[in-house]
Short mmCIF file of C-alpha atoms and ligand atoms in Angstrom, two decimals:
data_model
loop_
_atom_site.label_atom_id
_atom_site.label_comp_id
_atom_site.label_asym_id
_atom_site.label_seq_id
_atom_site.Cartn_x
_atom_site.Cartn_y
_atom_site.Cartn_z
CA MET A 4 28.43 47.32 3.90
CA LYS A 5 29.54 43.19 5.26
CA LEU A 6 27.74 40.26 4.48
CA PRO A 7 28.25 36.62 4.43
CA PRO A 8 30.65 35.02 2.20
CA GLN A 9 27.82 33.01 0.45
CA GLN A 10 25.63 36.26 0.23
CA VAL A 11 28.46 38.31 -1.36
CA ALA A 12 28.28 35.58 -4.23
CA VAL A 13 25.00 35.64 -4.88
CA LEU A 14 24.80 39.02 -4.53
CA GLU A 15 27.80 39.61 -6.86
CA ALA A 16 26.47 36.84 -9.98
CA ALA A 17 23.21 38.52 -9.52
CA SER A 18 21.45 40.91 -12.49
CA ALA A 19 19.37 43.68 -12.07
CA ASP A 20 18.66 43.16 -15.49
CA GLU A 21 17.24 39.48 -15.98
CA PRO A 22 16.43 36.95 -13.41
CA ARG A 23 19.18 34.15 -13.11
CA ARG A 24 18.27 31.17 -11.99
CA ILE A 25 19.62 29.28 -9.12
CA ALA A 26 20.75 26.61 -10.73
CA ASP A 27 22.71 28.88 -12.86
CA LEU A 28 24.10 31.63 -9.97
CA ALA A 29 25.05 28.19 -8.28
CA ALA A 30 27.06 26.99 -10.62
CA ALA A 31 28.51 30.14 -11.54
CA ILE A 32 29.83 30.21 -7.94
CA GLU A 33 30.84 26.83 -7.31
CA ARG A 34 28.94 26.76 -4.25
CA PRO A 35 25.49 24.15 -3.86
CA PRO A 36 21.78 25.20 -4.30
CA GLU A 37 20.88 24.88 -1.40
CA THR A 38 23.18 27.17 -0.19
CA VAL A 39 22.64 30.25 -2.86
CA THR A 40 18.73 29.52 -1.89
CA GLY A 41 18.96 30.39 1.64
CA ALA A 42 21.84 32.90 0.68
CA ALA A 43 19.06 34.48 -1.01
CA PHE A 44 16.23 34.72 0.84
CA GLU A 45 18.84 36.50 3.31
CA LEU A 46 19.78 38.81 0.73
CA GLU A 47 15.56 39.09 0.05
CA ASP A 48 15.19 39.70 3.66
CA ALA A 49 17.28 43.00 3.14
CA GLY A 50 15.61 44.43 0.39
CA LEU A 51 18.80 43.95 -1.70
CA VAL A 52 17.01 40.76 -4.49
CA ASP A 53 13.55 40.19 -5.55
CA VAL A 54 13.43 36.25 -5.16
CA ILE A 55 11.01 35.33 -8.24
CA GLU A 56 9.31 31.98 -8.08
CA GLU A 57 7.86 30.03 -10.40
CA THR A 58 7.09 25.93 -10.64
CA GLU A 59 7.34 24.14 -14.33
CA GLU A 60 6.75 20.97 -15.32
CA GLU A 61 9.47 18.48 -15.11
CA VAL A 62 8.91 14.97 -17.34
CA GLU A 63 10.89 12.18 -15.96
CA LEU A 64 10.48 8.96 -17.22
CA THR A 65 9.58 6.07 -15.21
CA GLU A 66 11.54 2.58 -14.78
CA GLU A 67 9.19 1.24 -17.17
CA GLY A 68 10.17 4.12 -19.61
CA ARG A 69 13.67 3.83 -18.72
CA GLU A 70 13.85 0.25 -19.38
CA TYR A 71 12.43 0.62 -23.26
CA ALA A 72 14.40 3.81 -23.67
CA GLU A 73 17.16 1.33 -24.28
CA ALA A 74 15.97 -1.93 -25.07
CA GLY A 75 13.39 -0.56 -27.63
CA LEU A 76 9.65 0.06 -26.79
CA PRO A 77 8.09 -3.31 -27.23
CA GLU A 78 5.83 -2.73 -30.37
CA VAL A 79 8.59 -1.57 -32.50
CA ARG A 80 10.77 -4.82 -31.53
CA LEU A 81 7.41 -6.94 -32.66
CA TYR A 82 7.62 -4.81 -35.58
CA GLU A 83 11.91 -5.95 -36.36
CA ALA A 84 11.31 -9.28 -35.43
CA ALA A 85 8.48 -9.40 -37.93
CA LEU A 86 10.99 -7.95 -40.45
CA ASP A 87 13.15 -10.56 -39.91
CA ALA A 88 10.07 -13.15 -40.74
CA GLY A 89 9.22 -11.88 -43.40
CA ALA A 90 6.06 -10.66 -42.74
CA ASP A 91 6.11 -7.27 -45.16
CA ASP A 92 6.09 -10.40 -47.59
CA GLU A 93 3.90 -12.42 -46.10
CA PRO A 94 1.53 -12.76 -42.94
CA VAL A 95 3.27 -15.30 -40.37
CA SER A 96 2.65 -16.69 -36.78
CA MET A 97 2.07 -14.31 -34.20
CA GLY A 98 4.04 -17.41 -31.66
CA GLU A 99 6.99 -17.34 -34.36
CA VAL A 100 7.21 -13.38 -34.11
CA ILE A 101 6.88 -12.98 -30.74
CA GLY A 102 9.14 -16.31 -29.96
CA THR A 103 11.97 -14.41 -31.89
CA SER A 104 10.88 -10.35 -30.29
CA GLY A 105 12.41 -11.84 -26.90
CA LEU A 106 9.39 -9.83 -25.74
CA GLU A 107 8.08 -11.76 -22.30
CA GLY A 108 4.95 -11.94 -20.08
CA PRO A 109 3.08 -8.32 -20.40
CA GLN A 110 5.62 -6.92 -22.87
CA VAL A 111 4.13 -9.42 -25.45
CA ASP A 112 -0.15 -7.49 -24.59
CA ILE A 113 1.36 -3.96 -24.54
CA ALA A 114 3.62 -5.11 -28.01
CA LEU A 115 0.13 -6.24 -30.31
CA SER A 116 -2.08 -4.00 -28.34
CA ASN A 117 -0.06 -1.00 -30.04
CA TYR A 118 1.87 -2.83 -33.24
CA ALA A 119 -1.82 -1.95 -35.27
CA ARG A 120 -2.81 1.53 -33.68
CA LYS A 121 0.45 2.75 -34.20
CA GLY A 122 0.09 1.49 -38.10
CA TYR A 123 3.59 -0.99 -37.06
CA GLY A 124 0.65 -3.99 -39.09
CA SER A 125 -1.68 -5.73 -38.82
CA ILE A 126 -2.88 -8.31 -36.79
CA ASP A 127 -5.32 -11.15 -38.53
CA SER A 128 -6.33 -14.82 -37.20
CA GLY A 129 -2.79 -15.76 -34.93
CA ASP A 130 -1.14 -14.30 -38.59
CA LEU A 131 0.52 -11.22 -37.84
CA SER A 132 1.73 -9.07 -41.42
CA ALA A 133 4.50 -5.57 -41.21
CA ASP A 134 3.36 -2.66 -43.55
CA PRO A 135 7.35 -2.32 -45.16
CA ASP A 136 6.36 1.86 -45.41
CA ALA A 137 6.36 1.82 -41.22
CA ASP A 138 9.80 3.86 -39.79
CA PRO A 139 10.08 3.52 -36.48
CA SER A 140 12.81 6.28 -36.34
CA GLU A 141 9.58 8.48 -37.34
CA ASP A 142 7.32 6.57 -34.54
CA ALA A 143 6.53 9.87 -32.30
CA GLU A 144 6.12 8.24 -29.25
CA VAL A 145 9.92 6.54 -30.14
CA VAL A 146 11.66 10.19 -30.58
CA ALA A 147 10.53 11.33 -27.03
CA LEU A 148 11.78 8.54 -25.41
CA GLU A 149 14.77 8.43 -26.84
CA THR A 150 14.93 12.23 -26.06
CA LEU A 151 14.04 11.53 -22.50
CA ALA A 152 16.84 10.05 -22.21
CA ALA A 153 19.28 11.90 -23.95
CA GLY A 154 18.05 14.18 -20.89
CA GLY A 155 16.22 16.70 -23.58
CA THR A 156 12.87 18.76 -23.96
CA VAL A 157 10.52 17.17 -25.42
CA GLU A 158 7.93 19.33 -27.10
CA ASP A 159 5.67 16.63 -28.45
CA ASP A 160 2.71 17.17 -26.39
CA ASP A 161 0.71 14.80 -27.62
CA ALA A 162 3.82 12.06 -27.60
CA LEU A 163 3.74 12.58 -23.80
CA ASP A 164 0.34 12.51 -23.12
CA GLN A 165 1.08 9.40 -24.87
CA LEU A 166 3.40 8.17 -23.26
CA ALA A 167 1.75 9.05 -19.72
CA ARG A 168 -0.99 6.69 -20.52
CA ARG A 169 1.20 4.83 -21.24
CA ASP A 170 3.18 5.03 -17.20
CA LEU A 171 5.89 5.26 -19.53
CA VAL A 172 7.12 9.02 -18.34
CA ALA A 173 5.86 10.89 -14.48
CA VAL A 174 5.34 14.69 -14.96
CA ARG A 175 6.22 16.50 -11.56
CA GLU A 176 5.64 19.91 -10.72
CA ARG A 177 8.90 22.00 -9.27
CA THR A 178 9.29 25.30 -7.71
CA VAL A 179 11.72 27.39 -10.04
CA ARG A 180 13.16 30.01 -8.17
CA SER A 181 15.21 32.95 -9.53
CA VAL A 182 16.98 35.89 -8.01
CA LEU A 183 17.16 39.40 -9.65
CA LEU A 184 19.17 42.48 -7.88
CA THR A 185 16.94 45.21 -6.66
CA GLU A 186 17.61 49.26 -6.34
CA ALA A 187 18.96 48.94 -3.05
CA GLY A 188 21.42 45.99 -4.18
CA VAL A 189 22.48 47.81 -7.30
CA THR A 190 23.31 50.77 -4.89
CA GLU A 191 25.30 48.37 -1.96
CA LEU A 192 27.52 46.76 -5.09
CA MET A 193 28.37 49.54 -6.31
CA ALA A 194 29.45 51.48 -2.81
CA GLY A 195 31.24 47.92 -1.74
CA VAL A 196 30.10 45.04 -0.25
CA GLU A 197 32.91 43.12 1.54
CA ALA A 198 32.97 39.16 2.89
CA ALA A 199 32.35 38.94 6.87
CA GLU A 200 33.50 36.14 8.73
CA GLU A 201 30.10 33.94 9.01
CA VAL A 202 29.72 30.75 10.89
CA GLY A 203 27.58 28.47 10.18
CA GLN A 204 27.81 25.71 12.00
CA LEU A 205 29.23 25.53 15.76
CA THR A 206 32.44 22.89 16.59
CA PRO A 207 34.13 21.42 19.69
CA ASP A 208 36.81 23.13 18.93
CA MET A 209 35.28 26.90 18.74
CA LEU A 210 33.73 26.04 21.99
CA ALA A 211 37.05 24.41 23.68
CA SER A 212 38.95 27.81 22.41
CA GLY A 213 36.09 30.02 23.21
CA GLU A 214 35.84 31.15 19.82
CA TRP A 215 32.80 30.61 20.21
CA ARG A 216 31.58 33.45 22.04
CA ASP A 217 32.45 36.44 18.97
CA ALA A 218 31.82 34.84 16.76
CA GLU A 219 29.30 35.77 14.13
CA PHE A 220 26.71 33.11 13.45
CA ALA A 221 24.70 32.69 10.59
CA ASP A 222 20.42 33.06 10.87
CA TYR A 223 18.27 28.93 10.06
CA ASN A 224 16.76 29.63 7.16
CA VAL A 225 13.11 27.33 7.08
CA GLU A 226 12.65 27.72 3.64
CA ALA A 227 15.07 26.93 2.23
CA ASP A 228 14.79 24.07 0.45
CA ALA A 229 15.77 20.33 1.37
CA GLY A 230 17.17 17.65 -0.21
CA GLU A 231 15.21 14.45 -0.52
CA TYR A 232 15.94 11.83 1.89
CA THR A 233 14.93 8.65 1.07
CA PRO A 234 15.34 6.42 4.19
CA GLY A 235 14.15 3.27 4.93
CA LYS A 236 11.40 3.62 7.08
CA THR A 237 9.07 0.34 8.76
CA HIS A 238 5.96 -0.33 5.65
CA VAL A 239 3.04 1.91 5.19
CA LEU A 240 0.87 -1.53 6.20
CA ARG A 241 3.08 -2.47 9.48
CA GLN A 242 2.57 1.54 10.58
CA ALA A 243 -1.22 1.01 9.94
CA SER A 244 -1.34 -2.34 11.79
CA GLU A 245 0.44 0.14 14.84
CA ARG A 246 -2.28 2.24 14.48
CA VAL A 247 -5.33 -0.08 14.13
CA LYS A 248 -3.10 -1.60 17.75
CA GLU A 249 -3.95 1.54 19.54
CA VAL A 250 -6.86 2.32 17.97
CA LEU A 251 -8.21 -0.80 19.76
CA VAL A 252 -5.91 -0.67 23.41
CA GLY A 253 -7.52 2.90 23.50
CA MET A 254 -10.83 1.04 23.28
CA GLY A 255 -10.42 -0.98 26.09
CA PHE A 256 -8.97 -3.92 24.32
CA GLN A 257 -6.94 -7.04 25.02
CA GLU A 258 -3.97 -8.48 22.13
CA MET A 259 -4.23 -12.28 20.74
CA GLU A 260 -1.96 -14.44 20.26
CA GLY A 261 -1.41 -17.45 18.01
CA PRO A 262 -0.68 -20.01 14.74
CA HIS A 263 0.08 -19.05 11.93
CA VAL A 264 -0.59 -22.67 10.92
CA ASP A 265 -3.02 -24.13 12.90
CA ALA A 266 -5.36 -27.46 13.52
CA ASP A 267 -8.71 -27.33 11.15
CA PHE A 268 -10.49 -28.34 14.84
CA TYR A 269 -9.85 -24.15 15.48
CA ILE A 270 -10.06 -22.58 11.97
CA ASN A 271 -13.33 -24.77 11.04
CA ASP A 272 -15.04 -26.35 13.23
CA CYS A 273 -14.92 -24.71 16.52
CA LEU A 274 -16.22 -22.79 14.05
CA PHE A 275 -19.80 -25.00 13.54
CA MET A 276 -18.34 -24.96 10.39
CA PRO A 277 -19.95 -27.88 9.03
CA GLN A 278 -16.80 -31.24 7.70
CA ASP A 279 -18.59 -30.67 3.79
CA HIS A 280 -18.60 -27.65 4.29
CA PRO A 281 -16.64 -26.88 0.43
CA ALA A 282 -14.27 -24.22 1.77
CA ARG A 283 -13.25 -26.91 3.89
CA ASN A 284 -12.02 -28.96 1.33
CA HIS A 285 -11.44 -27.19 -2.21
CA TRP A 286 -10.03 -23.99 -2.70
CA ASP A 287 -9.85 -22.25 -0.38
CA ARG A 288 -7.04 -23.60 1.74
CA PHE A 289 -3.31 -24.10 1.97
CA ALA A 290 -3.35 -27.54 3.64
CA LEU A 291 -0.17 -28.67 4.92
CA GLU A 292 2.23 -31.18 4.48
CA GLN A 293 4.90 -31.75 6.72
CA PRO A 294 3.55 -32.70 9.62
CA GLU A 295 -0.36 -32.90 8.68
CA LYS A 296 -1.69 -32.80 11.67
CA ILE A 297 -1.30 -31.38 14.87
CA ASP A 298 -0.62 -33.71 18.07
CA GLU A 299 -3.02 -33.18 20.63
CA LEU A 300 -6.20 -31.74 20.89
CA PRO A 301 -8.66 -31.24 24.01
CA GLU A 302 -11.12 -34.48 25.02
CA ASP A 303 -13.56 -33.05 26.54
CA LEU A 304 -13.39 -30.46 24.14
CA VAL A 305 -14.08 -32.28 20.42
CA GLU A 306 -16.85 -34.37 22.31
CA ARG A 307 -18.84 -31.18 22.85
CA VAL A 308 -17.80 -29.49 19.47
CA GLU A 309 -18.64 -33.10 18.20
CA ARG A 310 -21.43 -33.71 19.86
CA ALA A 311 -22.98 -30.23 18.52
CA HIS A 312 -22.68 -30.49 14.51
CA ARG A 313 -23.92 -33.87 14.96
CA GLU A 314 -27.58 -32.81 16.94
CA GLY A 315 -26.93 -29.10 17.60
CA VAL A 316 -28.18 -26.87 20.88
CA GLY A 317 -30.55 -27.02 23.29
CA PRO A 318 -34.62 -27.79 23.36
CA ASP A 319 -34.73 -26.80 19.67
CA GLY A 320 -31.42 -27.67 18.11
CA ASP A 321 -30.32 -30.02 15.04
CA GLY A 322 -27.33 -30.62 13.62
CA TYR A 323 -26.17 -31.06 10.25
CA HIS A 324 -26.41 -34.99 9.74
CA SER A 325 -23.52 -34.92 8.00
CA PRO A 326 -20.51 -36.71 8.71
CA TRP A 327 -18.26 -35.33 11.29
CA ASP A 328 -14.48 -37.34 12.70
CA GLU A 329 -11.87 -35.93 14.21
CA ASP A 330 -8.97 -36.91 12.46
CA PHE A 331 -10.17 -34.50 9.68
CA ALA A 332 -10.47 -32.29 12.73
CA ARG A 333 -6.76 -33.20 13.03
CA ALA A 334 -5.90 -31.59 9.71
CA LEU A 335 -3.26 -28.79 9.62
CA ALA A 336 -3.41 -25.88 6.90
CA LEU A 337 -2.20 -22.19 6.89
CA ARG A 338 -5.16 -20.14 9.10
CA GLY A 339 -7.73 -19.08 5.94
CA HIS A 340 -9.61 -16.06 9.04
CA THR A 341 -7.67 -15.38 12.32
CA THR A 342 -11.43 -16.42 13.72
CA SER A 343 -8.67 -19.57 14.98
CA LEU A 344 -7.43 -17.70 17.29
CA THR A 345 -11.15 -15.88 18.47
CA ALA A 346 -12.17 -19.73 19.33
CA ARG A 347 -9.15 -20.84 20.91
CA TYR A 348 -9.28 -18.37 23.27
CA LEU A 349 -12.75 -18.48 23.29
CA SER A 350 -12.37 -22.10 24.63
CA GLY A 351 -10.34 -21.58 26.77
CA VAL A 352 -6.96 -22.96 24.84
CA ALA A 353 -5.14 -20.11 24.99
CA GLY A 354 -4.12 -20.15 28.48
CA GLU A 355 -5.94 -17.29 29.07
CA ASP A 356 -9.17 -17.57 31.47
CA VAL A 357 -12.07 -15.00 29.48
CA GLU A 358 -15.56 -14.18 31.53
CA ALA A 359 -17.55 -11.51 29.99
CA PRO A 360 -17.07 -8.49 30.01
CA ALA A 361 -14.04 -8.97 27.39
CA ARG A 362 -12.48 -6.97 24.54
CA TYR A 363 -10.42 -9.01 22.67
CA PHE A 364 -8.03 -8.82 19.08
CA SER A 365 -5.16 -9.24 16.75
CA VAL A 366 -4.44 -7.84 13.46
CA GLU A 367 -1.78 -10.82 11.71
CA LYS A 368 -1.81 -12.83 8.35
CA ALA A 369 -4.63 -14.88 7.17
CA TYR A 370 -3.55 -16.88 4.22
CA ARG A 371 -6.54 -17.59 1.05
CA ASN A 372 -5.70 -19.82 -2.02
CA ASP A 373 -7.25 -16.94 -3.56
CA THR A 374 -7.24 -15.15 -7.67
CA LEU A 375 -5.29 -12.69 -7.11
CA ASP A 376 -6.89 -9.47 -8.41
CA ALA A 377 -6.26 -5.89 -7.49
CA THR A 378 -8.35 -6.29 -4.23
CA HIS A 379 -7.20 -10.24 -3.52
CA LEU A 380 -3.90 -11.89 -2.32
CA LEU A 381 -3.14 -15.16 -1.19
CA GLU A 382 -2.21 -13.37 2.33
CA PHE A 383 -4.15 -9.89 3.93
CA PHE A 384 -3.69 -8.38 7.31
CA GLN A 385 -7.43 -8.94 8.77
CA ILE A 386 -8.38 -6.60 12.18
CA GLU A 387 -9.97 -9.54 14.06
CA GLY A 388 -11.95 -8.60 17.23
CA TRP A 389 -14.47 -9.70 19.43
CA VAL A 390 -16.65 -8.00 22.77
CA MET A 391 -17.78 -10.75 25.45
CA ALA A 392 -21.02 -9.38 27.53
CA GLU A 393 -24.33 -9.78 28.15
CA ASP A 394 -27.22 -8.71 25.47
CA LEU A 395 -25.97 -8.00 22.53
CA SER A 396 -27.59 -6.78 19.72
CA VAL A 397 -26.61 -5.07 16.39
CA ARG A 398 -26.47 -1.29 17.44
CA ASP A 399 -23.35 -2.63 19.52
CA LEU A 400 -22.18 -4.15 16.54
CA MET A 401 -22.89 -1.64 14.52
CA GLY A 402 -21.93 1.61 17.38
CA THR A 403 -18.15 -0.60 17.90
CA PHE A 404 -17.50 0.06 13.94
CA GLN A 405 -18.61 3.61 13.93
CA GLU A 406 -16.40 4.08 16.84
CA PHE A 407 -13.50 2.28 15.59
CA TYR A 408 -13.82 3.68 11.63
CA SER A 409 -14.37 7.03 12.76
CA GLN A 410 -10.77 6.81 13.95
CA PHE A 411 -9.34 6.43 10.58
CA GLY A 412 -11.84 9.95 9.98
CA ILE A 413 -14.50 7.31 7.90
CA THR A 414 -18.40 8.11 8.79
CA ASP A 415 -19.85 6.33 6.22
CA ILE A 416 -20.33 3.02 6.51
CA GLU A 417 -22.28 0.39 5.41
CA PHE A 418 -23.65 -2.93 6.49
CA LYS A 419 -24.86 -5.31 4.18
CA PRO A 420 -26.36 -9.37 6.22
CA THR A 421 -25.38 -12.14 5.13
CA TYR A 422 -24.44 -15.73 6.48
CA ASN A 423 -21.58 -17.29 8.49
CA PRO A 424 -22.48 -20.45 9.57
CA TYR A 425 -20.90 -19.38 12.69
CA THR A 426 -23.04 -16.09 13.08
CA GLU A 427 -26.73 -15.16 13.55
CA PRO A 428 -26.87 -12.10 12.70
CA SER A 429 -24.30 -11.35 9.72
CA PHE A 430 -22.74 -8.37 8.35
CA GLU A 431 -20.77 -7.65 6.32
CA LEU A 432 -19.24 -4.09 5.54
CA PHE A 433 -19.01 -2.17 3.07
CA GLY A 434 -17.23 1.46 2.43
CA ARG A 435 -16.55 3.73 -0.13
CA HIS A 436 -13.29 3.67 -2.03
CA PRO A 437 -11.96 7.34 -2.20
CA GLU A 438 -10.62 7.76 -6.23
CA THR A 439 -12.62 5.09 -8.09
CA GLY A 440 -15.78 5.73 -6.02
CA GLU A 441 -16.90 1.55 -5.50
CA LEU A 442 -18.53 0.51 -2.23
CA ILE A 443 -15.75 -2.33 -1.77
CA GLU A 444 -16.49 -4.29 1.08
CA ILE A 445 -14.22 -3.84 4.15
CA GLY A 446 -15.73 -6.44 7.05
CA ASN A 447 -17.44 -9.60 7.83
CA SER A 448 -18.94 -9.84 11.12
CA GLY A 449 -21.68 -10.63 13.46
CA ILE A 450 -23.12 -12.66 16.69
CA PHE A 451 -21.63 -16.23 17.88
CA ARG A 452 -23.97 -18.30 17.23
CA PRO A 453 -25.12 -20.67 20.78
CA GLU A 454 -23.60 -23.92 18.40
CA MET A 455 -20.74 -22.32 18.43
CA LEU A 456 -20.51 -20.85 21.58
CA GLU A 457 -21.67 -23.19 24.51
CA PRO A 458 -19.54 -25.92 23.12
CA LEU A 459 -16.19 -23.45 23.79
CA GLY A 460 -18.05 -22.87 27.05
CA VAL A 461 -18.83 -19.43 26.51
CA GLU A 462 -22.31 -18.17 28.03
CA ALA A 463 -22.48 -14.80 27.51
CA ASP A 464 -23.32 -13.49 24.32
CA VAL A 465 -20.00 -12.49 22.33
CA MET A 466 -20.32 -10.35 18.93
CA ALA A 467 -17.09 -10.56 16.05
CA TRP A 468 -15.74 -9.54 13.46
CA GLY A 469 -12.58 -10.01 10.59
CA LEU A 470 -11.61 -6.54 9.19
CA ALA A 471 -8.91 -6.18 5.97
CA LEU A 472 -6.89 -4.37 6.90
CA GLU A 473 -5.86 -3.24 3.38
CA ARG A 474 -9.00 -2.82 2.43
CA LEU A 475 -9.01 0.25 5.37
CA LEU A 476 -5.83 1.21 4.36
CA MET A 477 -7.27 1.61 0.58
CA LEU A 478 -10.09 4.31 2.26
CA VAL A 479 -7.54 6.03 3.95
CA THR A 480 -5.19 6.61 1.94
CA GLY A 481 -7.01 6.31 -2.27
CA PHE A 482 -4.45 3.79 -3.19
CA GLU A 483 -6.01 0.74 -5.52
CA ASP A 484 -4.64 -2.26 -6.08
CA ILE A 485 -3.54 -3.86 -3.00
CA ARG A 486 -0.17 -5.46 -4.98
CA ASP A 487 1.18 -2.19 -4.66
CA VAL A 488 2.11 -2.15 -0.70
CA HIS A 489 2.75 -6.12 -1.16
CA GLY A 490 5.34 -8.07 -2.61
CA THR A 491 7.42 -8.05 -6.25
CA LEU A 492 4.70 -5.06 -8.07
CA CYS A 493 4.83 -2.52 -4.67
CA ASP A 494 4.71 1.05 -6.15
CA LEU A 495 7.77 1.93 -4.14
CA GLU A 496 6.79 5.95 -4.66
CA PHE A 497 3.64 5.44 -2.81
CA LEU A 498 5.60 3.59 -0.13
CA ARG A 499 7.84 5.95 0.50
CA ASP A 500 5.50 9.06 0.21
CA ALA A 501 2.42 8.09 1.83
CA GLU A 502 0.81 9.17 4.46
CA VAL A 503 -0.27 7.76 7.75
CA VAL A 504 -3.54 9.51 9.39
CA TYR A 505 -3.59 9.94 12.91
N1 LIG B 619 -13.84 -15.19 9.89
C1 LIG B 619 -14.49 -14.23 8.69
C2 LIG B 619 -13.89 -14.31 8.17
O1 LIG B 619 -13.27 -14.47 8.04
C3 LIG B 619 -15.30 -12.96 10.12
C4 LIG B 619 -15.61 -12.90 11.09
C5 LIG B 619 -15.39 -12.98 11.70
C6 LIG B 619 -17.05 -12.73 10.24
C7 LIG B 619 -15.93 -12.84 13.58
C8 LIG B 619 -17.80 -12.61 11.60
C9 LIG B 619 -17.27 -13.23 12.92
O2 LIG B 619 -14.33 -13.59 7.43
#
C-alpha cells in the first residue's frame, strides 16, 4: 500500500510488542513530534496503529526555584555564613551573619523561617548558632532541587511537596502518547508499504505550474498537539476594562474624559467634602509640587460651592461651619477617585450639556496613598458611573448593579449602608471571592445629596458609584493578589493564561 512518507516512517519505527512514545519515535525518525503525532493519528484512523494516551505529572522548577538551584537555598546560605562567622562555636549576632550571607529582601525571612525547622541551628534573642553536624549536601530539599536543575527526576515525594509549598517547583500534567502497531499494521508492513508523494502545503509555484491539479494533499489533523506560543497580547486588566466599557455602552452610558491631575475643587469641594476632612490633608493624597495650583476656576461655580459649604442648601440646610478657602480648593493632586470627572460633567465645565435623563461612565485610574497589600495599590482602575433622572430610588441603584454585574456572571452582590459626605443614602457593595470565599468590597455608591447637586446646577436626581475594576476581575478570574496583575511582582503565567469572561 502507499502512504505519505511520514506515516511510512512512523509505521516502520513502531513496534507491535511495546508501545513507543511519540518523543522516541520523533528522535528515531528525525522528524518533529507534531509531525509524528499527526502521522500516528492518521495511521490510527486507518486501523494500522493504536495511539495510547497517558497523563504524566511533570515537575518543573519555578523561576525562584531555578535561582536557588544556582545560588543555594537561603537557609543554606545563612548556615554557611554562620559557619564562616564561627556560630558553630558560640552564638553570633544575627545581623552580622545576614550581612555576610548576602541575603536580601524577602530571602532573609525565608532563610530565618527555614533555618531552625531544618536543623541548621537555632535563633535565640537575636543571636544565631549553627549546628556543626548539619550537612546541606544531605538536605532533602537541596538534593531534590539540584536533581531537578540537572534534568533528573525526583522520587522523594516529601521533598517535592515541601518544594511545591515553597513555590520552588510547579507540577504540570501533560498527555503522553505512545504508538503500538496493530495486527493490520503488521500485515501491511509485511506486504510492503511505499511512500506516496503527498503535499502538506500549497505553494505559489504549484498554482502557477498547475501541479496542484494532480497533487495528493495531506489531511488536516485538528487533534495534533500544537506548539505553545506566548505572544504579546492585551493585558487582562485592559481586556476587562474594554469589556466593562462595552457593557456600560450597551446599557446606554456615555464615556467621560478628564485630567488625572485635578484641582481639589473638583476632587473634593464640588462633592461637598469639608476642607478639614482628614482625607484632604494627610495620608490619602498625592499632592502636586509643580505646578501647585490650578490657574482658573469658574467664579460663579466657586461661589455656589462655597455657599453650600458655609450655609448648606435649602430652607433647612446647614453648612459645615468650618473654614472654606478658595486657595485650598485650587491645590492640584492626583485624583483619589474619578468622581472628579463626575463633578466636571455635572457642573458643565467639561463642556457637555447634560440634562436628565442622562447616563455617564468612565473606567480610569485613581490614585491613593494606601498601604500596599493584597487588595490595595497606590493606583487602581475605578469604574465611575452615574445616572441622572427624575425620582431615582435605591431600587434603581441596586437594579443597575444587578444588571451590570450579572453580565460578568456575578449574581450575589451584597449591599451595606455606609457614609459619604456627598451621597445619602450610601451603599458599599460586596462580592464573594470565588477562591477564598471571603466577602470583598467591590465598590461604593449612593444618591447625590442636594448640597452637592444644587451648586452644580443639577435639578434632577443623580445616583452614582465608583467600583474597582481589579476587584471585579478578582471575582471573575479568582486571582487573589492585586499585585499579580500590576507592577513588578505580577504573575506572568496568570497574565498569559487568564481567561476573560464574555
Ligand atoms: N468616590 C467614591 C470612592 O472613591 C465612589 C462613589 C462615587 C461613591 C459616587 C458614591 C458616589 O469610593
